[in-house]
Amino acid sequence: MRKVIIIDGTPGTGKTTIAKKLAEQLEGIHIDISELVEREKLYKRIDYERSRAKIADEKQLIKRLVEIIEETNKPLIIEGHYAEIVPKKYVKCAIILRLDPRELEKRLELRKWPKKKIIENVQAELLDSCLIKTIEAYGKDKVREIDTTGKSVLEVISEIIDALENSNKFKPGKINWIEKIRKEGVLERYLTKFSATNT
Ligand SMILES: Nc1ncnc2c1ncn2[C@@H]1O[C@H](COP(=O)(O)OP(=O)(O)OP(=O)(O)O)[C@@H](O)[C@H]1O
Ligand SMILES: [Mg+2]
């Protein structure tokens, strides 16, 4: 029953890139939730104020995901920024991809997103938002964190495969960006930059 591996993380942390490769290695099926919502029109409205984002119809989306899960025996790698929508009983493990906020910022800048949207997401990464909502959905025992900073896609995949078996090494709470940035002596400068751009 528990055959789903969730890959979650702040936008830009590499969910789609990693999940596709992981599905190849595990001979499983990769599902990108945003892409599924778009392709099968599982949304209830379009948010014109937020880059025409599609607001998913949660009920329809869950129904469709359960259908997909129940019709296969293969491992399913389900990824997306709100992947915690998958019902707990199907979930074997939820992997949260983490990326140093300074690297994430550079990556999101390449997307040419508006400054405000970049800051919102970098702050979310800094504050462990995705980790917290995933623990709320599945409980600490099912959740693992992977620091992808400075690692190649293949290195991240091999850590995930390790994390699927080895829960202790990757248990939540070991990654602390605020502490890391503080130790490097740039926390204040980093946070000031945000508050200046936020106003
Ligand atoms: N380990 C990595 N090292 C370097 N670059 C990476 C790595 N993983 C992903 N990337 C790059 O980062 C960018 C964002 O990756 P990707 O689109 O997979 O993120 P995502 O989490 O799926 O984002 P979104 O939530 O917006 O869908 C891509 O250009 C990808 O090539
Ligand atoms: Mg993606």
PDB file of C-alpha atoms and ligand atoms in Angstrom:
ATOM      1  CA  MET A   1       0.000   0.000   0.000  1.00  0.00           C
ATOM      2  CA  ARG A   2       2.749   2.462   0.940  1.00  0.00           C
ATOM      3  CA  LYS A   3       4.454   2.919  -2.366  1.00  0.00           C
ATOM      4  CA  VAL A   4       4.569   6.673  -2.781  1.00  0.00           C
ATOM      5  CA  ILE A   5       7.751   8.679  -2.383  1.00  0.00           C
ATOM      6  CA  ILE A   6       6.966  12.357  -2.020  1.00  0.00           C
ATOM      7  CA  ILE A   7       9.515  14.894  -3.195  1.00  0.00           C
ATOM      8  CA  ASP A   8       8.752  18.340  -1.840  1.00  0.00           C
ATOM      9  CA  GLY A   9      10.684  21.562  -1.422  1.00  0.00           C
ATOM     10  CA  THR A  10      10.604  25.297  -2.049  1.00  0.00           C
ATOM     11  CA  PRO A  11      10.233  26.177  -5.765  1.00  0.00           C
ATOM     12  CA  GLY A  12      13.608  25.919  -7.488  1.00  0.00           C
ATOM     13  CA  THR A  13      15.167  23.363  -5.130  1.00  0.00           C
ATOM     14  CA  GLY A  14      15.198  20.768  -7.911  1.00  0.00           C
ATOM     15  CA  LYS A  15      12.072  18.647  -7.331  1.00  0.00           C
ATOM     16  CA  THR A  16      11.258  17.995 -11.000  1.00  0.00           C
ATOM     17  CA  THR A  17      14.868  17.391 -12.067  1.00  0.00           C
ATOM     18  CA  ILE A  18      15.503  14.993  -9.188  1.00  0.00           C
ATOM     19  CA  ALA A  19      12.144  13.192  -9.241  1.00  0.00           C
ATOM     20  CA  LYS A  20      12.448  12.383 -12.960  1.00  0.00           C
ATOM     21  CA  LYS A  21      15.893  10.836 -12.494  1.00  0.00           C
ATOM     22  CA  LEU A  22      14.837   8.996  -9.330  1.00  0.00           C
ATOM     23  CA  ALA A  23      11.832   7.492 -11.134  1.00  0.00           C
ATOM     24  CA  GLU A  24      14.171   6.231 -13.896  1.00  0.00           C
ATOM     25  CA  GLN A  25      16.487   4.620 -11.336  1.00  0.00           C
ATOM     26  CA  LEU A  26      13.695   2.984  -9.349  1.00  0.00           C
ATOM     27  CA  GLU A  27      11.779   2.014 -12.501  1.00  0.00           C
ATOM     28  CA  GLY A  28       8.867   3.927 -11.134  1.00  0.00           C
ATOM     29  CA  ILE A  29       6.437   6.578 -12.281  1.00  0.00           C
ATOM     30  CA  HIS A  30       7.099  10.299 -11.932  1.00  0.00           C
ATOM     31  CA  ILE A  31       4.183  12.628 -11.285  1.00  0.00           C
ATOM     32  CA  ASP A  32       4.588  16.390 -11.226  1.00  0.00           C
ATOM     33  CA  ILE A  33       1.470  17.624  -9.443  1.00  0.00           C
ATOM     34  CA  SER A  34       1.422  21.071 -11.096  1.00  0.00           C
ATOM     35  CA  GLU A  35       1.785  19.465 -14.497  1.00  0.00           C
ATOM     36  CA  LEU A  36      -1.021  16.973 -13.719  1.00  0.00           C
ATOM     37  CA  VAL A  37      -3.327  19.789 -12.570  1.00  0.00           C
ATOM     38  CA  GLU A  38      -2.592  21.707 -15.770  1.00  0.00           C
ATOM     39  CA  ARG A  39      -2.857  18.765 -18.169  1.00  0.00           C
ATOM     40  CA  GLU A  40      -6.082  17.330 -16.725  1.00  0.00           C
ATOM     41  CA  LYS A  41      -7.580  20.724 -15.862  1.00  0.00           C
ATOM     42  CA  LEU A  42      -7.912  19.825 -12.180  1.00  0.00           C
ATOM     43  CA  TYR A  43      -8.178  23.452 -11.129  1.00  0.00           C
ATOM     44  CA  LYS A  44     -11.073  25.513  -9.943  1.00  0.00           C
ATOM     45  CA  ARG A  45      -9.808  28.954 -10.930  1.00  0.00           C
ATOM     46  CA  ILE A  46      -6.905  30.963 -12.256  1.00  0.00           C
ATOM     47  CA  ASP A  47      -5.235  33.516 -10.001  1.00  0.00           C
ATOM     48  CA  TYR A  48      -4.677  36.467 -12.332  1.00  0.00           C
ATOM     49  CA  GLU A  49      -2.848  38.398  -9.630  1.00  0.00           C
ATOM     50  CA  ARG A  50      -0.213  35.699  -9.143  1.00  0.00           C
ATOM     51  CA  SER A  51       1.215  35.030 -12.597  1.00  0.00           C
ATOM     52  CA  ARG A  52      -1.999  33.268 -13.720  1.00  0.00           C
ATOM     53  CA  ALA A  53      -1.310  30.450 -11.221  1.00  0.00           C
ATOM     54  CA  LYS A  54      -3.839  27.617 -11.371  1.00  0.00           C
ATOM     55  CA  ILE A  55      -5.620  27.029  -8.072  1.00  0.00           C
ATOM     56  CA  ALA A  56      -6.095  23.272  -7.830  1.00  0.00           C
ATOM     57  CA  ASP A  57      -9.465  21.731  -7.045  1.00  0.00           C
ATOM     58  CA  GLU A  58      -8.206  19.739  -4.057  1.00  0.00           C
ATOM     59  CA  LYS A  59     -11.044  17.231  -4.027  1.00  0.00           C
ATOM     60  CA  GLN A  60     -10.667  16.381  -7.721  1.00  0.00           C
ATOM     61  CA  LEU A  61      -6.900  16.321  -7.453  1.00  0.00           C
ATOM     62  CA  ILE A  62      -6.878  13.896  -4.504  1.00  0.00           C
ATOM     63  CA  LYS A  63      -9.409  11.659  -6.277  1.00  0.00           C
ATOM     64  CA  ARG A  64      -7.237  11.540  -9.398  1.00  0.00           C
ATOM     65  CA  LEU A  65      -4.030  10.895  -7.420  1.00  0.00           C
ATOM     66  CA  VAL A  66      -5.650   8.003  -5.545  1.00  0.00           C
ATOM     67  CA  GLU A  67      -6.819   6.545  -8.880  1.00  0.00           C
ATOM     68  CA  ILE A  68      -3.276   6.726 -10.292  1.00  0.00           C
ATOM     69  CA  ILE A  69      -1.775   5.235  -7.114  1.00  0.00           C
ATOM     70  CA  GLU A  70      -4.255   2.374  -6.994  1.00  0.00           C
ATOM     71  CA  GLU A  71      -3.868   1.384 -10.629  1.00  0.00           C
ATOM     72  CA  THR A  72      -0.131   0.596 -10.445  1.00  0.00           C
ATOM     73  CA  ASN A  73       2.248  -1.575  -8.480  1.00  0.00           C
ATOM     74  CA  LYS A  74       5.283   0.432  -9.457  1.00  0.00           C
ATOM     75  CA  PRO A  75       6.903   2.919  -7.089  1.00  0.00           C
ATOM     76  CA  LEU A  76       5.400   6.369  -7.517  1.00  0.00           C
ATOM     77  CA  ILE A  77       7.485   9.484  -7.155  1.00  0.00           C
ATOM     78  CA  ILE A  78       5.068  12.338  -6.628  1.00  0.00           C
ATOM     79  CA  GLU A  79       6.510  15.825  -6.527  1.00  0.00           C
ATOM     80  CA  GLY A  80       5.307  19.347  -6.198  1.00  0.00           C
ATOM     81  CA  HIS A  81       5.171  22.252  -3.861  1.00  0.00           C
ATOM     82  CA  TYR A  82       1.940  20.999  -2.302  1.00  0.00           C
ATOM     83  CA  ALA A  83       2.667  17.283  -2.617  1.00  0.00           C
ATOM     84  CA  GLU A  84       1.478  16.750   0.972  1.00  0.00           C
ATOM     85  CA  ILE A  85      -1.980  16.511  -0.550  1.00  0.00           C
ATOM     86  CA  VAL A  86      -1.334  12.765  -1.136  1.00  0.00           C
ATOM     87  CA  PRO A  87      -3.211  10.809   1.583  1.00  0.00           C
ATOM     88  CA  LYS A  88      -0.882   9.573   4.334  1.00  0.00           C
ATOM     89  CA  LYS A  89      -1.784   5.898   4.031  1.00  0.00           C
ATOM     90  CA  TYR A  90      -0.109   5.655   0.598  1.00  0.00           C
ATOM     91  CA  VAL A  91       3.074   7.450   1.598  1.00  0.00           C
ATOM     92  CA  LYS A  92       6.238   5.494   2.329  1.00  0.00           C
ATOM     93  CA  CYS A  93       8.507   8.482   2.708  1.00  0.00           C
ATOM     94  CA  ALA A  94       8.562  12.247   2.102  1.00  0.00           C
ATOM     95  CA  ILE A  95      11.848  13.766   0.984  1.00  0.00           C
ATOM     96  CA  ILE A  96      12.333  17.499   1.384  1.00  0.00           C
ATOM     97  CA  LEU A  97      14.961  19.014  -0.876  1.00  0.00           C
ATOM     98  CA  ARG A  98      16.783  21.872   0.840  1.00  0.00           C
ATOM     99  CA  LEU A  99      19.029  24.460  -0.751  1.00  0.00           C
ATOM    100  CA  ASP A 100      21.095  27.195   0.878  1.00  0.00           C
ATOM    101  CA  PRO A 101      18.853  30.299   0.534  1.00  0.00           C
ATOM    102  CA  ARG A 102      21.690  32.213  -1.118  1.00  0.00           C
ATOM    103  CA  GLU A 103      21.997  29.565  -3.838  1.00  0.00           C
ATOM    104  CA  LEU A 104      18.213  29.401  -4.164  1.00  0.00           C
ATOM    105  CA  GLU A 105      18.070  33.158  -4.652  1.00  0.00           C
ATOM    106  CA  LYS A 106      20.606  32.937  -7.506  1.00  0.00           C
ATOM    107  CA  ARG A 107      18.645  30.092  -9.092  1.00  0.00           C
ATOM    108  CA  LEU A 108      15.328  31.948  -8.885  1.00  0.00           C
ATOM    109  CA  GLU A 109      16.914  35.106 -10.293  1.00  0.00           C
ATOM    110  CA  LEU A 110      17.756  33.091 -13.414  1.00  0.00           C
ATOM    111  CA  ARG A 111      14.010  32.528 -13.813  1.00  0.00           C
ATOM    112  CA  LYS A 112      13.517  36.288 -14.040  1.00  0.00           C
ATOM    113  CA  TRP A 113      10.766  36.144 -11.424  1.00  0.00           C
ATOM    114  CA  PRO A 114       9.619  39.430  -9.819  1.00  0.00           C
ATOM    115  CA  LYS A 115      11.817  40.381  -6.844  1.00  0.00           C
ATOM    116  CA  LYS A 116       8.882  40.011  -4.420  1.00  0.00           C
ATOM    117  CA  LYS A 117       8.200  36.443  -5.500  1.00  0.00           C
ATOM    118  CA  ILE A 118      11.900  35.544  -5.182  1.00  0.00           C
ATOM    119  CA  ILE A 119      12.056  37.003  -1.660  1.00  0.00           C
ATOM    120  CA  GLU A 120       8.876  35.191  -0.563  1.00  0.00           C
ATOM    121  CA  ASN A 121      10.360  31.874  -1.625  1.00  0.00           C
ATOM    122  CA  VAL A 122      13.846  32.494  -0.238  1.00  0.00           C
ATOM    123  CA  GLN A 123      12.275  33.445   3.100  1.00  0.00           C
ATOM    124  CA  ALA A 124      10.158  30.287   3.030  1.00  0.00           C
ATOM    125  CA  GLU A 125      13.350  28.236   2.569  1.00  0.00           C
ATOM    126  CA  LEU A 126      15.109  30.142   5.342  1.00  0.00           C
ATOM    127  CA  LEU A 127      12.221  29.443   7.723  1.00  0.00           C
ATOM    128  CA  ASP A 128      11.758  25.713   6.917  1.00  0.00           C
ATOM    129  CA  SER A 129       8.171  26.316   5.703  1.00  0.00           C
ATOM    130  CA  CYS A 130       8.006  23.305   3.436  1.00  0.00           C
ATOM    131  CA  LEU A 131       9.527  20.998   6.029  1.00  0.00           C
ATOM    132  CA  ILE A 132       7.025  22.128   8.656  1.00  0.00           C
ATOM    133  CA  LYS A 133       3.938  21.618   6.487  1.00  0.00           C
ATOM    134  CA  THR A 134       5.174  18.175   5.407  1.00  0.00           C
ATOM    135  CA  ILE A 135       5.796  17.093   9.011  1.00  0.00           C
ATOM    136  CA  GLU A 136       2.290  18.338   9.854  1.00  0.00           C
ATOM    137  CA  ALA A 137       0.883  16.147   7.081  1.00  0.00           C
ATOM    138  CA  TYR A 138       2.885  12.947   7.577  1.00  0.00           C
ATOM    139  CA  GLY A 139       4.598  13.057  10.970  1.00  0.00           C
ATOM    140  CA  LYS A 140       8.341  13.314  11.644  1.00  0.00           C
ATOM    141  CA  ASP A 141       9.096   9.629  11.109  1.00  0.00           C
ATOM    142  CA  LYS A 142       8.218   9.650   7.424  1.00  0.00           C
ATOM    143  CA  VAL A 143      10.039  12.856   6.605  1.00  0.00           C
ATOM    144  CA  ARG A 144      13.691  13.152   5.519  1.00  0.00           C
ATOM    145  CA  GLU A 145      15.668  16.260   4.609  1.00  0.00           C
ATOM    146  CA  ILE A 146      18.395  16.356   1.972  1.00  0.00           C
ATOM    147  CA  ASP A 147      20.794  19.278   1.676  1.00  0.00           C
ATOM    148  CA  THR A 148      21.335  19.596  -2.081  1.00  0.00           C
ATOM    149  CA  THR A 149      23.683  22.588  -1.827  1.00  0.00           C
ATOM    150  CA  GLY A 150      26.748  22.089  -4.028  1.00  0.00           C
ATOM    151  CA  LYS A 151      25.689  18.541  -4.974  1.00  0.00           C
ATOM    152  CA  SER A 152      25.174  17.176  -8.458  1.00  0.00           C
ATOM    153  CA  VAL A 153      21.855  15.601  -9.442  1.00  0.00           C
ATOM    154  CA  LEU A 154      23.392  12.123  -9.181  1.00  0.00           C
ATOM    155  CA  GLU A 155      24.797  12.864  -5.719  1.00  0.00           C
ATOM    156  CA  VAL A 156      21.350  13.991  -4.564  1.00  0.00           C
ATOM    157  CA  ILE A 157      19.772  10.822  -5.999  1.00  0.00           C
ATOM    158  CA  SER A 158      22.253   8.616  -4.176  1.00  0.00           C
ATOM    159  CA  GLU A 159      21.520  10.449  -0.892  1.00  0.00           C
ATOM    160  CA  ILE A 160      17.788   9.955  -1.443  1.00  0.00           C
ATOM    161  CA  ILE A 161      18.277   6.237  -2.000  1.00  0.00           C
ATOM    162  CA  ASP A 162      20.285   6.134   1.220  1.00  0.00           C
ATOM    163  CA  ALA A 163      17.579   8.170   3.018  1.00  0.00           C
ATOM    164  CA  LEU A 164      14.833   5.745   1.957  1.00  0.00           C
ATOM    165  CA  GLU A 165      16.517   3.076   4.088  1.00  0.00           C
ATOM    166  CA  ASN A 166      18.461   5.101   6.597  1.00  0.00           C
ATOM    167  CA  SER A 167      16.029   7.406   8.337  1.00  0.00           C
ATOM    168  CA  ASN A 168      18.296   8.546  11.190  1.00  0.00           C
ATOM    169  CA  LYS A 169      20.960  10.159   9.085  1.00  0.00           C
ATOM    170  CA  PHE A 170      18.431  12.349   7.269  1.00  0.00           C
ATOM    171  CA  LYS A 171      15.915  13.020  10.008  1.00  0.00           C
ATOM    172  CA  PRO A 172      14.397  16.517  10.062  1.00  0.00           C
ATOM    173  CA  GLY A 173      15.934  19.299  12.079  1.00  0.00           C
ATOM    174  CA  LYS A 174      19.587  18.970  11.089  1.00  0.00           C
ATOM    175  CA  ILE A 175      19.516  21.759   8.537  1.00  0.00           C
ATOM    176  CA  ASN A 176      19.485  25.267   9.962  1.00  0.00           C
ATOM    177  CA  TRP A 177      20.093  27.998   7.395  1.00  0.00           C
ATOM    178  CA  ILE A 178      19.782  30.864   9.853  1.00  0.00           C
ATOM    179  CA  GLU A 179      22.500  29.346  12.038  1.00  0.00           C
ATOM    180  CA  LYS A 180      24.717  28.627   9.027  1.00  0.00           C
ATOM    181  CA  ILE A 181      24.416  32.197   7.730  1.00  0.00           C
ATOM    182  CA  ARG A 182      24.921  33.591  11.225  1.00  0.00           C
ATOM    183  CA  LYS A 183      28.107  31.535  11.685  1.00  0.00           C
ATOM    184  CA  GLU A 184      29.411  32.920   8.431  1.00  0.00           C
ATOM    185  CA  GLY A 185      28.814  36.378   9.904  1.00  0.00           C
ATOM    186  CA  VAL A 186      26.378  37.599   7.248  1.00  0.00           C
ATOM    187  CA  LEU A 187      22.959  37.021   8.827  1.00  0.00           C
ATOM    188  CA  GLU A 188      22.241  40.643   9.631  1.00  0.00           C
ATOM    189  CA  ARG A 189      23.329  41.878   6.221  1.00  0.00           C
ATOM    190  CA  TYR A 190      21.260  39.135   4.584  1.00  0.00           C
ATOM    191  CA  LEU A 191      18.087  39.900   6.544  1.00  0.00           C
ATOM    192  CA  THR A 192      18.483  43.673   6.105  1.00  0.00           C
ATOM    193  CA  LYS A 193      18.628  43.213   2.371  1.00  0.00           C
ATOM    194  CA  PHE A 194      15.226  41.504   2.570  1.00  0.00           C
ATOM    195  CA  SER A 195      13.511  44.082   4.720  1.00  0.00           C
ATOM    196  CA  ALA A 196      14.834  46.881   2.470  1.00  0.00           C
ATOM    197  CA  THR A 197      13.430  45.221  -0.650  1.00  0.00           C
ATOM    198  CA  ASN A 198      10.206  44.184   1.041  1.00  0.00           C
ATOM    199  CA  THR A 199       8.956  47.671   1.794  1.00  0.00           C
TER     200      THR A 199
HETATM  201  N1  LIG B   1      21.489  19.391  -7.895  1.00  0.00           N
HETATM  202  C1  LIG B   1      21.405  20.403  -8.754  1.00  0.00           C
HETATM  203  N2  LIG B   1      22.506  21.127  -9.037  1.00  0.00           N
HETATM  204  C2  LIG B   1      22.452  22.175  -9.871  1.00  0.00           C
HETATM  205  N3  LIG B   1      21.334  22.611 -10.480  1.00  0.00           N
HETATM  206  C3  LIG B   1      20.205  21.932 -10.234  1.00  0.00           C
HETATM  207  C4  LIG B   1      20.174  20.802  -9.360  1.00  0.00           C
HETATM  208  N4  LIG B   1      18.905  20.358  -9.292  1.00  0.00           N
HETATM  209  C5  LIG B   1      18.184  21.177 -10.089  1.00  0.00           C
HETATM  210  N5  LIG B   1      18.953  22.107 -10.656  1.00  0.00           N
HETATM  211  C6  LIG B   1      18.537  23.207 -11.556  1.00  0.00           C
HETATM  212  O1  LIG B   1      17.730  24.094 -10.797  1.00  0.00           O
HETATM  213  C7  LIG B   1      16.671  24.588 -11.578  1.00  0.00           C
HETATM  214  C8  LIG B   1      15.349  24.311 -10.872  1.00  0.00           C
HETATM  215  O2  LIG B   1      15.117  22.916 -10.880  1.00  0.00           O
HETATM  216  P1  LIG B   1      13.655  22.312 -10.953  1.00  0.00           P
HETATM  217  O3  LIG B   1      12.863  22.936 -12.038  1.00  0.00           O
HETATM  218  O4  LIG B   1      13.833  20.826 -10.999  1.00  0.00           O
HETATM  219  O5  LIG B   1      13.075  22.780  -9.545  1.00  0.00           O
HETATM  220  P2  LIG B   1      11.612  22.562  -8.945  1.00  0.00           P
HETATM  221  O6  LIG B   1      11.800  22.363  -7.486  1.00  0.00           O
HETATM  222  O7  LIG B   1      10.907  21.498  -9.707  1.00  0.00           O
HETATM  223  O8  LIG B   1      10.928  23.981  -9.198  1.00  0.00           O
HETATM  224  P3  LIG B   1       9.335  24.298  -9.227  1.00  0.00           P
HETATM  225  O9  LIG B   1       8.830  24.150  -7.835  1.00  0.00           O
HETATM  226  O10 LIG B   1       9.260  25.708  -9.685  1.00  0.00           O
HETATM  227  O11 LIG B   1       8.706  23.333 -10.178  1.00  0.00           O
HETATM  228  C9  LIG B   1      16.783  23.930 -12.951  1.00  0.00           C
HETATM  229  O12 LIG B   1      17.442  24.829 -13.818  1.00  0.00           O
HETATM  230  C10 LIG B   1      17.649  22.712 -12.690  1.00  0.00           C
HETATM  231  O13 LIG B   1      18.418  22.358 -13.815  1.00  0.00           O
HETATM  232 MG    MG B   2       9.095  21.524 -10.777  1.00  0.00          MG
END
